[in-house]
Coordinates of C-alpha atoms in Angstrom, one line a residue:
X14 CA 35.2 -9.3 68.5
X15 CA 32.2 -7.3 67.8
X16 CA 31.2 -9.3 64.8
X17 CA 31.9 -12.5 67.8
X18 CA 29.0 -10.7 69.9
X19 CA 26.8 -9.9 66.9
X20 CA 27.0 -13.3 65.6
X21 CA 25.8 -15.0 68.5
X22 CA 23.0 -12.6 69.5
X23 CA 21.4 -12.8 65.9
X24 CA 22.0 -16.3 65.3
X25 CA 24.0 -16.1 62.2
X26 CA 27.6 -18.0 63.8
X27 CA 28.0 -21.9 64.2
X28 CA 29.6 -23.7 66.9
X29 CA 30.4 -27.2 67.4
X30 CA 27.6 -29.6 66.1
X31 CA 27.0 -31.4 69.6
X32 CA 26.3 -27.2 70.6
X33 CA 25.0 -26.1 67.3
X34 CA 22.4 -23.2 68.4
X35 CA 19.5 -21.7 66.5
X36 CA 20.3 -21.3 62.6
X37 CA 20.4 -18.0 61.2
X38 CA 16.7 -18.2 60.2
X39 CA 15.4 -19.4 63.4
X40 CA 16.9 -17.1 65.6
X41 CA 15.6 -14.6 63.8
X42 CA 12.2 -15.2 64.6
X43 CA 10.8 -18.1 61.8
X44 CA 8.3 -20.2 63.3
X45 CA 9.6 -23.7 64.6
X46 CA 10.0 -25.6 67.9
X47 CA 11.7 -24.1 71.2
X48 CA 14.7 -25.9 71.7
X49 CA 16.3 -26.3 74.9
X50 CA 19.3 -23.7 73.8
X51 CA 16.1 -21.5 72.7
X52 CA 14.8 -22.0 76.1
X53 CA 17.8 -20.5 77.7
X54 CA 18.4 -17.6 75.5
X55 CA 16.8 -15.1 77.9
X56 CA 17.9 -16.8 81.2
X57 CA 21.1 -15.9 79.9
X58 CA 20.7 -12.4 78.6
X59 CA 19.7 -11.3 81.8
X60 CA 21.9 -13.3 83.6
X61 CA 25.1 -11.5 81.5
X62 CA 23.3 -8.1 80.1
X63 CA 26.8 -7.0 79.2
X64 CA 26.6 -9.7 76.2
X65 CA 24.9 -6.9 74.7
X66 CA 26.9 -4.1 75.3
X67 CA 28.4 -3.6 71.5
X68 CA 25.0 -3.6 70.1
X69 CA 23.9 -1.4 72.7
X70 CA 27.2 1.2 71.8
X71 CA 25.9 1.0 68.0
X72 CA 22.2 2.3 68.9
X73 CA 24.1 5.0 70.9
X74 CA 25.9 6.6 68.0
X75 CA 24.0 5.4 65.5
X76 CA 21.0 7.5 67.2
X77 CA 23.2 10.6 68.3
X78 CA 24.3 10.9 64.5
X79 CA 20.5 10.2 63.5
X80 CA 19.1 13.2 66.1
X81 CA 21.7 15.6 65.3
X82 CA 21.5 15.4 61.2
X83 CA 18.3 13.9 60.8
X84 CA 19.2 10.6 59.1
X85 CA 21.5 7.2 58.9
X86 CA 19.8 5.4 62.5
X87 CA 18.3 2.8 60.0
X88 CA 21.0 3.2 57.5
X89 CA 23.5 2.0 59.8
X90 CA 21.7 -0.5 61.9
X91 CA 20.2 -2.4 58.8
X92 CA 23.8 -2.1 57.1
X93 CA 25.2 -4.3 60.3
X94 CA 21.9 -6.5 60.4
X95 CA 22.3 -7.3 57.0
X96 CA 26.0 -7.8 56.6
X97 CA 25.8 -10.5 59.5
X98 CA 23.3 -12.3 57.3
X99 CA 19.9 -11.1 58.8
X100 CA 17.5 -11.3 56.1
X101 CA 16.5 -8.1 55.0
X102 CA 12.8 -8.1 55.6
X103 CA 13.3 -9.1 59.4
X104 CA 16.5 -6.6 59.6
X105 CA 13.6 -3.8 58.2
X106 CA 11.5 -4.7 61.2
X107 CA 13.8 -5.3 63.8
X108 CA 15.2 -1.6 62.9
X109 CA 12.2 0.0 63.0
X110 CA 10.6 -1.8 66.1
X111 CA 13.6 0.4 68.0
X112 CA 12.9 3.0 65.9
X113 CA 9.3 3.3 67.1
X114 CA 10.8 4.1 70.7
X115 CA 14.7 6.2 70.3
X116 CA 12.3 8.4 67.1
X117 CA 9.3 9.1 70.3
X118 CA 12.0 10.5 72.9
X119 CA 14.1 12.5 69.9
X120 CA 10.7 14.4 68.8
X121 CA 10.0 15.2 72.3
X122 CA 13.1 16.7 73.0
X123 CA 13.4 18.4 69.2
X124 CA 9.6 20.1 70.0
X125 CA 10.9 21.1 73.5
X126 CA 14.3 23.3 71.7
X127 CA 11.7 24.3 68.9
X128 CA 13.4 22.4 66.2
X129 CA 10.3 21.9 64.3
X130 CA 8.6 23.5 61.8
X131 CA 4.7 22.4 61.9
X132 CA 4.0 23.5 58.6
X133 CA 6.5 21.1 57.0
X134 CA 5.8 19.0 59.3
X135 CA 1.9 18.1 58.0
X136 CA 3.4 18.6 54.4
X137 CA 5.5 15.2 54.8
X138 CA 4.2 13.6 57.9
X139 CA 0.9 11.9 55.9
X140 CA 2.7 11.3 52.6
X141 CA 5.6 9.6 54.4
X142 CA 2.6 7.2 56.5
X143 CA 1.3 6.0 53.5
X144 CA 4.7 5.5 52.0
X145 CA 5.6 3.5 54.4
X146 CA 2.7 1.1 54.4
X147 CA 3.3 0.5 51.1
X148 CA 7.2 0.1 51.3
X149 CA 6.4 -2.5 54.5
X150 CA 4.2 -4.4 52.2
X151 CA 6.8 -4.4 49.1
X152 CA 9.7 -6.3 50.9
X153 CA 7.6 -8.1 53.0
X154 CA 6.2 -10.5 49.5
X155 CA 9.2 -8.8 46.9
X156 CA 12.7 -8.5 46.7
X157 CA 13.5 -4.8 46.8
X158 CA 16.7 -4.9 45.6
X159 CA 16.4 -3.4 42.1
X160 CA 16.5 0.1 43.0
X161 CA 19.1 0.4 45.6
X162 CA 22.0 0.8 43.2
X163 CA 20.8 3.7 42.2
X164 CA 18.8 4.9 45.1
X165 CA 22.3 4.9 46.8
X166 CA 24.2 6.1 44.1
X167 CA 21.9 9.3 44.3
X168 CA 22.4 9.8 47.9
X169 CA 25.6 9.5 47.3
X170 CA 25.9 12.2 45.2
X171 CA 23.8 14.9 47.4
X172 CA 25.6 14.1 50.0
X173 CA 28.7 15.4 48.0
X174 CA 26.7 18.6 46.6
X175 CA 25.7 19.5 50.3
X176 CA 28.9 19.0 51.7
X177 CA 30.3 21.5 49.1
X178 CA 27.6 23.9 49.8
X179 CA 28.1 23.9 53.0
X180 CA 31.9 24.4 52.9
X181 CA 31.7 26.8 50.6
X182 CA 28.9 28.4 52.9
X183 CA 26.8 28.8 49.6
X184 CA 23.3 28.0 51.8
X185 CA 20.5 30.1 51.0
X186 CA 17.4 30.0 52.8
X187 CA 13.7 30.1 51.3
X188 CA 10.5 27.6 51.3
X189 CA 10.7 24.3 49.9
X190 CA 8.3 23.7 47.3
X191 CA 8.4 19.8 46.5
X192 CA 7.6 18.5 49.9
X193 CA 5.1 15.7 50.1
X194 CA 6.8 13.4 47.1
X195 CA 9.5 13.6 49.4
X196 CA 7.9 12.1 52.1
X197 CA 6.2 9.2 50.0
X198 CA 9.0 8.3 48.5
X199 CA 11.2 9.0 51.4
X200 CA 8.9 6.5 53.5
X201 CA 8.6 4.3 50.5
X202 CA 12.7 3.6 50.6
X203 CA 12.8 3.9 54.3
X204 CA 10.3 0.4 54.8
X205 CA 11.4 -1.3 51.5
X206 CA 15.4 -0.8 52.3
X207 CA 15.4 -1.0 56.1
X208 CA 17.0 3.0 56.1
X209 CA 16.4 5.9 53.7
X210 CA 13.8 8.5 55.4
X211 CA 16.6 10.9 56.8
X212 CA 18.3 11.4 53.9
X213 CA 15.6 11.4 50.8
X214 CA 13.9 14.2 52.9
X215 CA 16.3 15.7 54.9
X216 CA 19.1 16.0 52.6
X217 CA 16.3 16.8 49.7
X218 CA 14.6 20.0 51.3
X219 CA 18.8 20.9 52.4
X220 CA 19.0 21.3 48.9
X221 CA 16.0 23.1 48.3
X222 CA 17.0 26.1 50.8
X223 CA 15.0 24.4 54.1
X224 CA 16.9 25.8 57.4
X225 CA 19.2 23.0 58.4
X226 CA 18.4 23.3 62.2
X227 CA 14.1 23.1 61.8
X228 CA 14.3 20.5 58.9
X229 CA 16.6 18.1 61.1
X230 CA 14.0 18.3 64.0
X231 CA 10.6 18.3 61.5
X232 CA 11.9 15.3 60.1
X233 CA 13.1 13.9 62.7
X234 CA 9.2 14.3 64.7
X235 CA 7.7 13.0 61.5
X236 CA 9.8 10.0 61.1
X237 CA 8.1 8.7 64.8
X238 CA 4.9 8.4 63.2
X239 CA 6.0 7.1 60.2
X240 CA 8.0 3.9 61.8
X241 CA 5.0 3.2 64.1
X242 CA 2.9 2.5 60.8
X243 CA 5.6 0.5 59.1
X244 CA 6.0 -1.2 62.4
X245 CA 2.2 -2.1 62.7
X246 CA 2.4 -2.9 58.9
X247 CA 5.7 -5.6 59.7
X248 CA 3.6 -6.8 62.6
X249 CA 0.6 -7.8 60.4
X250 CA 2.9 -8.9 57.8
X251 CA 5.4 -10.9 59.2
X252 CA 3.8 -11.5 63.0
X253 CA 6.4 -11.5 65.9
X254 CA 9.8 -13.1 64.1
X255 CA 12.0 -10.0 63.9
X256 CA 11.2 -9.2 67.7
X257 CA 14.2 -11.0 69.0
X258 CA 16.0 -10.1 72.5
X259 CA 19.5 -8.9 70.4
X260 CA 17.5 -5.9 69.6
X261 CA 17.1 -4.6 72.9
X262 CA 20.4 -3.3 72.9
X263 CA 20.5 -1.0 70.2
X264 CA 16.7 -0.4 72.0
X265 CA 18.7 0.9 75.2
X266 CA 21.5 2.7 73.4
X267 CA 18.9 4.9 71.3
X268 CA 16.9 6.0 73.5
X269 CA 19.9 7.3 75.7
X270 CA 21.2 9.4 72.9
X271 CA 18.0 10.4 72.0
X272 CA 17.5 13.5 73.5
X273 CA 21.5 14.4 72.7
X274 CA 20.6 15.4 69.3
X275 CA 18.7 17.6 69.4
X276 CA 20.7 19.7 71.4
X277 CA 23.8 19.4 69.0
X278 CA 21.1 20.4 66.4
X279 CA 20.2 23.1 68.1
X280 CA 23.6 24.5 68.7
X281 CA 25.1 24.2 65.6
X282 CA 25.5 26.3 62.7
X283 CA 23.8 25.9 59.5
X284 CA 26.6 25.8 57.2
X285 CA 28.4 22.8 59.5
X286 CA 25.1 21.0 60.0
X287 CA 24.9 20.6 55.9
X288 CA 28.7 19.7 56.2
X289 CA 28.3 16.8 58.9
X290 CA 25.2 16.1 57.0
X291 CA 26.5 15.6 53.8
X292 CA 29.8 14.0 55.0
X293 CA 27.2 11.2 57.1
X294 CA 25.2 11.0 53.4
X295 CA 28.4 10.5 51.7
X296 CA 30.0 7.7 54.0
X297 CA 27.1 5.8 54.6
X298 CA 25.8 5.7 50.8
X299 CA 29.3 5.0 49.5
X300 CA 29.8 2.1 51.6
X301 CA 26.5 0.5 50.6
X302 CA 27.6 0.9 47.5
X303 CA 30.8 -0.6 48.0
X304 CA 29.1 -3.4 49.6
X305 CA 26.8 -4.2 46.5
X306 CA 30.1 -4.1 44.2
X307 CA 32.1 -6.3 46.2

């Protein structure tokens, strides 16, 4: 049922050819002639709102996961996009359109419970900008495929070493000293692959002794400034075709949990933040990779 809603609200099903609505490209924003069902799109969106209920559960937990560990908002939200057929250039800026707004509310409230660090903050903020510029640009005129076999397979296994550390309570805390690669790359992967600023630099400075609890908010404040560039960036690059009314759900249910996180951040100890946090790296990088194998 929920790939029934997601299918009609991104334009990627088919009905009956004397129906037949937008096509998969059209609906997602490439230039072309209204049609009449085109027309009515909106009429009907806000004339049944609850047509986007699912989407708007997914931006809910998706976001609450994302404030409270500091990563897998885009991961999961481009991993639905794309599975339903989005392209993955238009699933990039759909994702990070919302982004611009759930990642504004979750730095507010992270600053407000003192979850960020401003030193690290500055360290990763600028790198991670200019990263993302250039990752926008990448999969905007390239297929960015090559590297996500390995990019995930990576991820995959930090997720595994920071679930054992943090089971085996084997955290020790001290500066981080390779911070601002982290956030090029880190921005980099997180335009280019629709998902991937959370964990390359949250999980990345975990490992490197950075307190769970700061790091989570620091990155999390960062990453606001770093998906308004790549945002700007998508809007030069591609104009207004990913900005479709299917994204105001997950719009709605981010910004709700947004302020959620940080709380659950704040509250929690170290050793079962880097738990949750690697078991989220794990799951979500293991089932990319799944997907690429099957």
């Amino acid at each position: 049922r929920l790939k029934a809603w997601a299918l009609r609200w991104f334009g990627c099903g088919s009905r009956q050819s004397a129906r037949r609505p937008l096509a998969a490209s059209s609906a997602l924003g490439q230039k072309h002639a209204p049609t009449r069902n085109e027309a009515s799109s909106i009429p009907e969106f806000l004339a049944d709102p609850a047509n986007l209920l699912p989407f708007i559960l997914i931006g809910f937990a998706a976001q609450i996961v994302d404030g409270a560990l500091g990563m897998a908002y885009g991961a999961i939200s481009s991993t639905l996009l794309i599975s339903l057929g989005v392209p993955p250039k238009v699933a990039s800026a759909g994702v990070h359109t919302v982004e611009t707004f759930t990642t504004g509310v979750s730095a507010i409230s992270h600053v407000a419970h003192r979850n960020v660090n401003w030193r690290l903050f500055f360290r990763i903020v600028i790198p991670g900008m200019v990263g993302g510029v250039l990752g926008a640009y990448v999969i905007s005129n390239i297929h960015a495929d090559v590297a996500r076999p390995v990019v995930l397979t990576y991820l995959m296994g930090i997720g595994l070493y920071l679930l054992y550390r943090g089971a085996m309570h084997r955290h020790t805390e001290r500066e981080p000293k390779i911070v601002e690669p982290l956030g090029l790359i880190g921005g980099f992967l997180d335009a280019a692959g629709g998902g991937g600023w959370g964990p390359i630099v949250t999980s990345n400075l975990m490992v490197q002794g950075a307190t769970p609890r700061t790091t989570i908010g620091t990155v999390n404040t960062a990453e606001f400034f770093l998906t308004l560039t790549i945002s700007a960036t998508f809007l030069v690059t591609l104009g207004f075709e990913a900005f479709t009314t299917a994204t105001i759900g997950l719009l709605i249910g981010g910004i709700v949990a947004a302020p959620l996180g940080a709380i659950i951040a704040k509250r929690v100890e170290a050793d079962k933040l880097l738990v949750m946090v690697g078991v989220v790296l794990t799951l979500t990088s293991g089932w990319g990779v799944w997907n690429l194998l099957t």
